[in-house]
mmCIF file of C-alpha atoms in Angstrom:
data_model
loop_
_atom_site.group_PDB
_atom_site.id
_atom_site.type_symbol
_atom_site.label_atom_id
_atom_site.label_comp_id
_atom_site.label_asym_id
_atom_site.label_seq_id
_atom_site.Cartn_x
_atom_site.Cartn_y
_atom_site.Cartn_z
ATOM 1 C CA UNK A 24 21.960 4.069 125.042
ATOM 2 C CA UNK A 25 24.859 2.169 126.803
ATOM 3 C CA UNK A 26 26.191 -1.581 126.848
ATOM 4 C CA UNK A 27 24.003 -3.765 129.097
ATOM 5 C CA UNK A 28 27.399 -5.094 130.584
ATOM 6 C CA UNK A 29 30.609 -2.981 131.725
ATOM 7 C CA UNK A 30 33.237 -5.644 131.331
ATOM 8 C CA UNK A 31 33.095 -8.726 129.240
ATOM 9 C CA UNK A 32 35.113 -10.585 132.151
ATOM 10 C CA UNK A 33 32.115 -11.256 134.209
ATOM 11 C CA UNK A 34 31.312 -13.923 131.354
ATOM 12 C CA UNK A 35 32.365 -17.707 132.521
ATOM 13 C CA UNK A 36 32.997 -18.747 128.833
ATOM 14 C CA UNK A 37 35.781 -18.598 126.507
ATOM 15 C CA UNK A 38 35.630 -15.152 124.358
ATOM 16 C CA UNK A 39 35.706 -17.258 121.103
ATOM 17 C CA UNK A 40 33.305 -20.022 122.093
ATOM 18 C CA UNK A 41 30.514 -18.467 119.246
ATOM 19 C CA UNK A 42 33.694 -17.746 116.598
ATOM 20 C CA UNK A 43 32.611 -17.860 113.009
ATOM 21 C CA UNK A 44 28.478 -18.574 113.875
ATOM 22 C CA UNK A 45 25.572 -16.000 112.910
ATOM 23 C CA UNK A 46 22.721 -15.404 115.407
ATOM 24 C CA UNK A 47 19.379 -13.425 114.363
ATOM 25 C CA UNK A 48 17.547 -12.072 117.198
ATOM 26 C CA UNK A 49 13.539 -11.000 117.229
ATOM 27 C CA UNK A 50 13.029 -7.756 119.678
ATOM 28 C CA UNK A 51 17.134 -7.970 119.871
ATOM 29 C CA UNK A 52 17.340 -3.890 120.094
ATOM 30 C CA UNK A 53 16.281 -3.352 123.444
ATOM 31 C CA UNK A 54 15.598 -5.269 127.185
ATOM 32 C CA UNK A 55 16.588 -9.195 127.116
ATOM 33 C CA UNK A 56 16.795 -9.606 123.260
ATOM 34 C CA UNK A 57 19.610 -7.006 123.432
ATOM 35 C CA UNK A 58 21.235 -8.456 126.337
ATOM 36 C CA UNK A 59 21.618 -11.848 124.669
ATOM 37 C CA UNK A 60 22.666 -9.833 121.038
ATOM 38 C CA UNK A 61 25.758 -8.138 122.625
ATOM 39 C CA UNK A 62 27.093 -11.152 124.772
ATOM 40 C CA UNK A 63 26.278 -13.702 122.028
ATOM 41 C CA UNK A 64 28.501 -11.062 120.024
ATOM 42 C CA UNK A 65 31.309 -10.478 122.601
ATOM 43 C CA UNK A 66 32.048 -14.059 122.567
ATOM 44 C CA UNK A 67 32.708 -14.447 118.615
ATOM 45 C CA UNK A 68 28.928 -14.700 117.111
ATOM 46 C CA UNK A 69 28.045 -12.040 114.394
ATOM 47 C CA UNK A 70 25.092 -10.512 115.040
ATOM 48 C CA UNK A 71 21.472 -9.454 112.944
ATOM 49 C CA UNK A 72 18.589 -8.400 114.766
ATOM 50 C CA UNK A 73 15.247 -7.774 113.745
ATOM 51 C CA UNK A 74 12.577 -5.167 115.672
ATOM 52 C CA UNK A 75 9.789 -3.001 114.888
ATOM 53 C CA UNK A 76 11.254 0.251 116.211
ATOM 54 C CA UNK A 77 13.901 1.608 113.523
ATOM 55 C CA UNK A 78 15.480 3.848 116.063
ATOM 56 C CA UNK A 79 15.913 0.969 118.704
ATOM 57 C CA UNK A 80 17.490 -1.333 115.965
ATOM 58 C CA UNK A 81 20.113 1.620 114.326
ATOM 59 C CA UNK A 82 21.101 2.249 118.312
ATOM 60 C CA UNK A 83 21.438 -1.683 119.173
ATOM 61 C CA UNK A 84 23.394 -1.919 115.880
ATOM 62 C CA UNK A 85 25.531 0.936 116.938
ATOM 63 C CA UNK A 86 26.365 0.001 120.157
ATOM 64 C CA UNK A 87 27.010 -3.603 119.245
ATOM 65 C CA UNK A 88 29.419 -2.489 116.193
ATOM 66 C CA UNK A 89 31.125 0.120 118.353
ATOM 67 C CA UNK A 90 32.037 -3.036 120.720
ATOM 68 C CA UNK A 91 34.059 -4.637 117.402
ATOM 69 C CA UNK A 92 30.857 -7.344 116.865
ATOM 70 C CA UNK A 93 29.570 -7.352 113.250
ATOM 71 C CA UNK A 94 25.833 -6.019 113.062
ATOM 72 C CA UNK A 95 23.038 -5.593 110.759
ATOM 73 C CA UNK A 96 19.439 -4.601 111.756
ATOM 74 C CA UNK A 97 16.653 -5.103 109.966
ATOM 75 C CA UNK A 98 13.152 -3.648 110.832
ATOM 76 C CA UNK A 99 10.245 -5.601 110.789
ATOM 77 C CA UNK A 100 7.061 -7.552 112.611
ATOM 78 C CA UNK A 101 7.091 -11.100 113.649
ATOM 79 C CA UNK A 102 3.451 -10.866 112.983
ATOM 80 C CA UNK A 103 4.235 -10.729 108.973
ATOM 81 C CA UNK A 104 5.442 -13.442 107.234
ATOM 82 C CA UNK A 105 7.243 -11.094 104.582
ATOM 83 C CA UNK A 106 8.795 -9.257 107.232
ATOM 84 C CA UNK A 107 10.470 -12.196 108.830
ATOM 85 C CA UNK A 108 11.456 -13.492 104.874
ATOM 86 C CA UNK A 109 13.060 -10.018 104.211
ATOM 87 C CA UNK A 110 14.910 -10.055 108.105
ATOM 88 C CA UNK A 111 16.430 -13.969 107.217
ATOM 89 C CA UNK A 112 17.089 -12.849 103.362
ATOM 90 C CA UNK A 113 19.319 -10.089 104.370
ATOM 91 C CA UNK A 114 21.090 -11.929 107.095
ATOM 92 C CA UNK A 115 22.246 -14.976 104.569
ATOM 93 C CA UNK A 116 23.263 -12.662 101.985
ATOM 94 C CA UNK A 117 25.448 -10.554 104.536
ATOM 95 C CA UNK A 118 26.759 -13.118 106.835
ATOM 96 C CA UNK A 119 26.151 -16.461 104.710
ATOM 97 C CA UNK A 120 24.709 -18.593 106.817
ATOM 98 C CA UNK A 121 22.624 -18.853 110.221
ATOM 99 C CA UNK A 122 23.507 -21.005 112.731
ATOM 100 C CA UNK A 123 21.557 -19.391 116.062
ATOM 101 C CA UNK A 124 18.294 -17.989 116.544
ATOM 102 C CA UNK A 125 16.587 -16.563 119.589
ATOM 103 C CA UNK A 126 12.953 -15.380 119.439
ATOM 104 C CA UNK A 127 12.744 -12.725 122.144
ATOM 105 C CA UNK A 128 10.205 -10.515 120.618
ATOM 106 C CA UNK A 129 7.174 -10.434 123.046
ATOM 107 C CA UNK A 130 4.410 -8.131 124.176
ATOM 108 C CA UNK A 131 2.519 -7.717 127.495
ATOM 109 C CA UNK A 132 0.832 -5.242 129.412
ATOM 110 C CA UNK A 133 -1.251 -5.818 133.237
ATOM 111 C CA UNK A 134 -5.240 -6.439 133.007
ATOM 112 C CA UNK A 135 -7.520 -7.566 135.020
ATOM 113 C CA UNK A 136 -9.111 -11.163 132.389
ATOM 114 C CA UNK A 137 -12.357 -9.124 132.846
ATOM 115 C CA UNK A 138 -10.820 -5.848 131.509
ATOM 116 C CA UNK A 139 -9.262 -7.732 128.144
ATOM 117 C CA UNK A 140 -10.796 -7.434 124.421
ATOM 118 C CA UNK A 141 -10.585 -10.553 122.803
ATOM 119 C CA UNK A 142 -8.170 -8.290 120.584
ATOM 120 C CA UNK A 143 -5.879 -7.732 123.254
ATOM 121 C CA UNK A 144 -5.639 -11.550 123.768
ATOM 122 C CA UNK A 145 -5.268 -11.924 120.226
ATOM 123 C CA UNK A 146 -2.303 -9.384 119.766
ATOM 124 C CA UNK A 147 0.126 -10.725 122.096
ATOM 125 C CA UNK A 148 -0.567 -14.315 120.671
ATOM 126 C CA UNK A 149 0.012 -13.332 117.138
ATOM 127 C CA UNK A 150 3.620 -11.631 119.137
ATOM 128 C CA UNK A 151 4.608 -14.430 121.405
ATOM 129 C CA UNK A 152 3.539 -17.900 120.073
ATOM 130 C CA UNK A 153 2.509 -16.968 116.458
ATOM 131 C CA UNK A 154 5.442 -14.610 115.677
ATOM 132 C CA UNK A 155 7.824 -17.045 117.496
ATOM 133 C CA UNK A 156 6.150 -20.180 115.268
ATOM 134 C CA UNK A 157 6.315 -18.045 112.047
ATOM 135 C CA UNK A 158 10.078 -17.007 112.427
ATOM 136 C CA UNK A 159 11.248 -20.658 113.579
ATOM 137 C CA UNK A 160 9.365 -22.106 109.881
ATOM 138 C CA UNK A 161 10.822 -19.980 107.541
ATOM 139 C CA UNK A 162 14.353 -20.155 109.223
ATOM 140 C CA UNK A 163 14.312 -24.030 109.142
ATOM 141 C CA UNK A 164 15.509 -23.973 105.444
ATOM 142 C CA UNK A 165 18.686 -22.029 106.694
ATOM 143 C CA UNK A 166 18.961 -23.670 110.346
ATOM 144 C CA UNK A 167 18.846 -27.713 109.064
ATOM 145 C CA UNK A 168 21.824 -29.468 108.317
ATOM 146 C CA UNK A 169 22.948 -29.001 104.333
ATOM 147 C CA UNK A 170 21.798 -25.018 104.686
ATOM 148 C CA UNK A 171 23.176 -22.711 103.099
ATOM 149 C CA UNK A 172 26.653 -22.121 104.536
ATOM 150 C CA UNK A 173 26.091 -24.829 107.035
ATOM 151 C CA UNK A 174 27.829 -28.038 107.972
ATOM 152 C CA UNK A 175 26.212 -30.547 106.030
ATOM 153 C CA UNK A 176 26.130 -33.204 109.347
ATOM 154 C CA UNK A 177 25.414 -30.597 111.655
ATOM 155 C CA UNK A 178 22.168 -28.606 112.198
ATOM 156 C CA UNK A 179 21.525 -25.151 113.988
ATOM 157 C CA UNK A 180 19.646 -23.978 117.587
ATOM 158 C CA UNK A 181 16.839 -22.152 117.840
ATOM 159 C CA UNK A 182 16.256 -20.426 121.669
ATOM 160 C CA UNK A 183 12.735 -19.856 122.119
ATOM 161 C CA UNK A 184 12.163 -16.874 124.821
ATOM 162 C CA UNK A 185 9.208 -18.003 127.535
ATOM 163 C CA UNK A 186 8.333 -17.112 131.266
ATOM 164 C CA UNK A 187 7.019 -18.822 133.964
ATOM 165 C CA UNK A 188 3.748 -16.950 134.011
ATOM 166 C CA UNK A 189 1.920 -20.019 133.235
ATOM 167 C CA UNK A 190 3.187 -22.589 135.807
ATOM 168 C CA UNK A 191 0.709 -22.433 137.924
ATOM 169 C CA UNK A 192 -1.432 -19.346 137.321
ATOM 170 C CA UNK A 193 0.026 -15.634 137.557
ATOM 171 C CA UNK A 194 -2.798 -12.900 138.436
ATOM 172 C CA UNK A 195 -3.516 -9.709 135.260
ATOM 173 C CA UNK A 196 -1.720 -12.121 132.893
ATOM 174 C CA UNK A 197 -4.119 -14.767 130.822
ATOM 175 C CA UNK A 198 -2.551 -13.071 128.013
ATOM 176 C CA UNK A 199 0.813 -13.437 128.071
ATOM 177 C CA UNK A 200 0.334 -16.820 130.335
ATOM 178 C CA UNK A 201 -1.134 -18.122 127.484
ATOM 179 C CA UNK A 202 1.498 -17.005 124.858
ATOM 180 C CA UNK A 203 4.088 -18.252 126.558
ATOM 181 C CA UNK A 204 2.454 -21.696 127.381
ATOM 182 C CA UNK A 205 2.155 -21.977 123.543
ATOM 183 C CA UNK A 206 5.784 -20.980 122.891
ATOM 184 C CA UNK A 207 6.860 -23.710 125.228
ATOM 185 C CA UNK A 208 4.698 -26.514 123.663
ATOM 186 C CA UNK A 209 6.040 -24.988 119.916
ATOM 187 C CA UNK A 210 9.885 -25.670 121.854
ATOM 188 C CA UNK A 211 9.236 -29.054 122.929
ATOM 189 C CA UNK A 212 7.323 -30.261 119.208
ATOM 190 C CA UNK A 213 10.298 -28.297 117.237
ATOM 191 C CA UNK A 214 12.789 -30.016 119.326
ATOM 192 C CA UNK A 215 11.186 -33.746 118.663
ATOM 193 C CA UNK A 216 10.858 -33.027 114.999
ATOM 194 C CA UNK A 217 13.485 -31.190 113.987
ATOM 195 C CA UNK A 218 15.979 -32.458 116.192
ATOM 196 C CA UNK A 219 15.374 -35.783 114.627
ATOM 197 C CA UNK A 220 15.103 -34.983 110.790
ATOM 198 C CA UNK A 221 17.442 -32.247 110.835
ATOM 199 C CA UNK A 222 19.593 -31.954 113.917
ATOM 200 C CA UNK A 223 18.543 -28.434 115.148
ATOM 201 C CA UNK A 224 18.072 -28.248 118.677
ATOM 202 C CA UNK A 225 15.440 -26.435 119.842
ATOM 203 C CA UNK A 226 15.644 -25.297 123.947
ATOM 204 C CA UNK A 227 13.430 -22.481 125.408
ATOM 205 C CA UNK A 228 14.242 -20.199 128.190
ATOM 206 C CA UNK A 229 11.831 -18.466 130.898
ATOM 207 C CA UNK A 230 13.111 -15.579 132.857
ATOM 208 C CA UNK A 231 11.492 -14.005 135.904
ATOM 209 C CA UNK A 232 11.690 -10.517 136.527
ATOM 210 C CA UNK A 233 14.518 -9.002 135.081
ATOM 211 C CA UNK A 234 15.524 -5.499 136.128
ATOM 212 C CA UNK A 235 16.086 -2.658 133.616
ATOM 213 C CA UNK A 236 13.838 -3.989 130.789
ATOM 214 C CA UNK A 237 10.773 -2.605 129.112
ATOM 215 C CA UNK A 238 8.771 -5.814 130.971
ATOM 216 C CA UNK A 239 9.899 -4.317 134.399
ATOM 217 C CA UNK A 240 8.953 -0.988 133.815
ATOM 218 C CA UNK A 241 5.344 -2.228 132.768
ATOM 219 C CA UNK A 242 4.518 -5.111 135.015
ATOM 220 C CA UNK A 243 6.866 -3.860 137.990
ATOM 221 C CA UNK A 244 6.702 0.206 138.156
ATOM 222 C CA UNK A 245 8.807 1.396 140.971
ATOM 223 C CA UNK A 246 6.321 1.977 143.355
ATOM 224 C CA UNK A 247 5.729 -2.185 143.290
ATOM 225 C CA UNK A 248 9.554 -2.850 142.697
ATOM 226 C CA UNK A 249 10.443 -1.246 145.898
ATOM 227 C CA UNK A 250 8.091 -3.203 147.862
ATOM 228 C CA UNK A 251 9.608 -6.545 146.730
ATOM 229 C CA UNK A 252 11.796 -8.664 149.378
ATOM 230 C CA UNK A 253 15.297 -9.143 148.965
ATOM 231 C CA UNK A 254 15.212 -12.957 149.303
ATOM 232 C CA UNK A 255 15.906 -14.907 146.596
ATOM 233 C CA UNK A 256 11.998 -15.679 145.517
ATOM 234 C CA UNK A 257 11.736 -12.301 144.573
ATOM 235 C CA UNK A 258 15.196 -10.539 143.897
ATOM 236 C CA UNK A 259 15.061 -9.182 140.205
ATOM 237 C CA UNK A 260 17.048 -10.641 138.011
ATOM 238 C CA UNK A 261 19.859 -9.129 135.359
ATOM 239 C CA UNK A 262 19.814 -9.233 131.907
ATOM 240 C CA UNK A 263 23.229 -10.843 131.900
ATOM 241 C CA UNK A 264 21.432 -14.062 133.636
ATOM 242 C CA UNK A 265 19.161 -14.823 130.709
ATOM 243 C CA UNK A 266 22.258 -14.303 128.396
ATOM 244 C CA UNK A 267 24.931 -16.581 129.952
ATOM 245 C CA UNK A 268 21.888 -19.348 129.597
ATOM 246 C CA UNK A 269 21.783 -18.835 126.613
ATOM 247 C CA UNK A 270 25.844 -18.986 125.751
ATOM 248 C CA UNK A 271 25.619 -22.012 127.531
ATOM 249 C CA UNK A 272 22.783 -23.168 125.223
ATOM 250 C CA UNK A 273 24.693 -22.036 122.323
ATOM 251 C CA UNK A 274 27.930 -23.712 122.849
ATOM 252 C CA UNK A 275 29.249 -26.902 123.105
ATOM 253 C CA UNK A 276 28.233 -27.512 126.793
ATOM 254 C CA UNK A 277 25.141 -27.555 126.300
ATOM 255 C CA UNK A 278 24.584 -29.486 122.794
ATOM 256 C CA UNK A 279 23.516 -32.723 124.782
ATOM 257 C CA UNK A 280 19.963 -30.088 125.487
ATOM 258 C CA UNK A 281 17.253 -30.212 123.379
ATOM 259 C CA UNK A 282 13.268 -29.925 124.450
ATOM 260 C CA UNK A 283 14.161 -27.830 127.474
ATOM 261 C CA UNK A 284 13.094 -24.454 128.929
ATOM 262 C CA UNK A 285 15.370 -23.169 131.013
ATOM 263 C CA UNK A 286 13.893 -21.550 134.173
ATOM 264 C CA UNK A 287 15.920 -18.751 135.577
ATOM 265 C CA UNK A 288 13.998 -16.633 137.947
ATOM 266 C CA UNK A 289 15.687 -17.565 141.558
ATOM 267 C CA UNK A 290 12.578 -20.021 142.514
ATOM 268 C CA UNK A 291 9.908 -16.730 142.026
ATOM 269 C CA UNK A 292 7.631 -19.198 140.125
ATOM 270 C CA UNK A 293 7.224 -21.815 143.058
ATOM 271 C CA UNK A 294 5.328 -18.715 145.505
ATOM 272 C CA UNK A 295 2.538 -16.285 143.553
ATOM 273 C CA UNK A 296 1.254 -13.899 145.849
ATOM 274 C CA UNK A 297 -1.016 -11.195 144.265
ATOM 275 C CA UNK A 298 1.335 -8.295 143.055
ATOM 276 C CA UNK A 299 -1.014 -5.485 143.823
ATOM 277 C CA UNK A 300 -4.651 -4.777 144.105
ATOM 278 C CA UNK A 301 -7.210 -4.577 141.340
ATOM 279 C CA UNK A 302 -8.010 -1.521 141.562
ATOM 280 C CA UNK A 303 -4.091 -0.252 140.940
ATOM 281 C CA UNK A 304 -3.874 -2.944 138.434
ATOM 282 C CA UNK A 305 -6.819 -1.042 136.833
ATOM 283 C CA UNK A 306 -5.080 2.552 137.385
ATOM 284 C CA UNK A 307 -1.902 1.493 136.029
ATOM 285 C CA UNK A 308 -3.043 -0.079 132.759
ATOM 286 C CA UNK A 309 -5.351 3.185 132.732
ATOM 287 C CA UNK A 310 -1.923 5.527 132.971
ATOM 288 C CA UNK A 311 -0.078 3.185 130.605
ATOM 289 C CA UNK A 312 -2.481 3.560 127.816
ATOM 290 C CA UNK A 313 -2.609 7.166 128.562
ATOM 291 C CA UNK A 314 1.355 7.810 128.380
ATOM 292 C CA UNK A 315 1.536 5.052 124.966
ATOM 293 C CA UNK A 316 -0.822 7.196 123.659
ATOM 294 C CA UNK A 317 1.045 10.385 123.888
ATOM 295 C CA UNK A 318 4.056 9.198 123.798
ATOM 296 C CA UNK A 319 5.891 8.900 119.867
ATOM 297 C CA UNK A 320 6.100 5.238 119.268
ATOM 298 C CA UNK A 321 9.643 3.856 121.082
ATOM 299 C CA UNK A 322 10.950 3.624 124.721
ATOM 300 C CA UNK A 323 13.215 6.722 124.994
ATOM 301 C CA UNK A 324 13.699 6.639 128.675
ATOM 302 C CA UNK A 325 14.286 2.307 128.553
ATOM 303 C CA UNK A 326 18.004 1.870 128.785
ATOM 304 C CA UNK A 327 19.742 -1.496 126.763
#
């Protein structure tokens, strides 16, 4: 695996903006999570991340120390409470404290609403809105002001990972749609709450398409990515995008923001033509399961 980013000196910020603060990142090996691991690391944060594939984590983790940021990883579910208890354990007794975290761990796949189990549904909200709820309460002890290692006037963020699937109404995805329209409603009551007993901001952001990811190789195989215009409703995003929001969610420029989901997708959401027909929708999802299936668990051909 390589960096997501050649050259730090794209970034807008300061290289020390993050100095001294500790971010812990669900699904932070691999796609966006890993994006927004290494840049929140390049500009001063340390670093723990938390995913279900031990081979994704050890290579994020090696990558990420090989660029001089300190990194732990820590494998384990967002569906299981003792999981996400052992992932924020470890990261206060190696760093000290937490001061960021950013739920990115998600799941999705194409069907047709007619074509999903009621597991299926289930699954990816246990991931998205159940797994993001779960990791958010048993991190508020260490993200309020007073926590351990914190500033006792001064409470932590927490950057909730959405889309904008469920804006209006995105075809193959009732799923994820939602998920994610849970995960934003979770933002906005964390934010009222907990911004006003204990100071943590809580902000959301909802990326479109975003090229070289897991996501795009799943909902946007190449023979549908070449097809899509180069205007600005439909260019694919980078990885980069979602994590320079999220810097400037993180630091002091944005600590007026609390409640908000940040949409970065270059306007995709506001025009929602079908993607493809049914009947590919159908084949794909058929060849997806087929390839999971005899594939060893992991992404070896997804790139960070």
């Amino acid at each position: 695996m390589e960096s997501s980013f050649s050259s730090s000196s794209r970034s807008p910020f300061k290289g020390d903006i993050l100095k001294g603060q500790v971010a812990v990142l669900t699904g932070g090996g691999s796609g966006i999570g890993y994006g927004i691991a290494e840049e929140l690391g390049k500009h001063g944060a340390s670093i723990s991340i938390m995913g279900r594939r031990k081979h994704v984590v050890d290579s994020a983790v090696s990558i990420l120390t090989s660029l001089g940021i300190p990194a732990i990883g820590i494998v384990g579910d967002v569906r299981k409470k003792d999981d996400v208890v052992k992932v924020l354990d470890a990261t206060i007794e190696h760093f000290g404290k937490l001061d960021i975290l950013v739920n990115a761990a998600a799941g999705n796949f194409l069907v047709p609403a007619e074509d999903l189990s009621p597991n299926g549904f289930r699954t990816v909200i246990d991931i998205d809105a159940v797994g993001t709820f779960t990791v958010c309460h048993e991190a508020l002890k260490y993200l309020k002001k007073g926590g351990p290692g914190r500033d006792p006037s001064k409470g932590g963020l927490i950057i909730n990972i959405s889309a904008t699937l469920h804006y209006t109404a995105t075809w193959y995805q009732i799923h994820v749609s939602a998920a994610k329209a849970a995960v934003d409603s979770i933002t906005r009551s964390l934010a009222l709450e907990w911004g006003t007993d204990y100071d943590i901001r809580v902000n959301g952001i909802a990326p479109g398409p975003i090229g070289d990811t897991a996501g795009a190789s799943k909902l946007a195989p190449e023979e549908i990515e070449s097809s899509i215009p180069s205007d600005p409703l439909f260019k694919l995003g980078e990885k980069w995008d979602i994590a320079m929001a999220a810097l400037y969610l993180a630091c002091d420029a944005g600590k007026y923001i609390n409640g908000t989901t940040l949409v970065l997708d270059g306007g995709l959401w506001l025009s929602n033509p079908r993607p493809m027909p049914k009947e590919a929708v159908k084949q794909l999802s058929r060849t997806v399961e087929k390839r999971s299936r005899e594939t060893p668990v992991g992404l070896p051909n997804s790139k960070l």
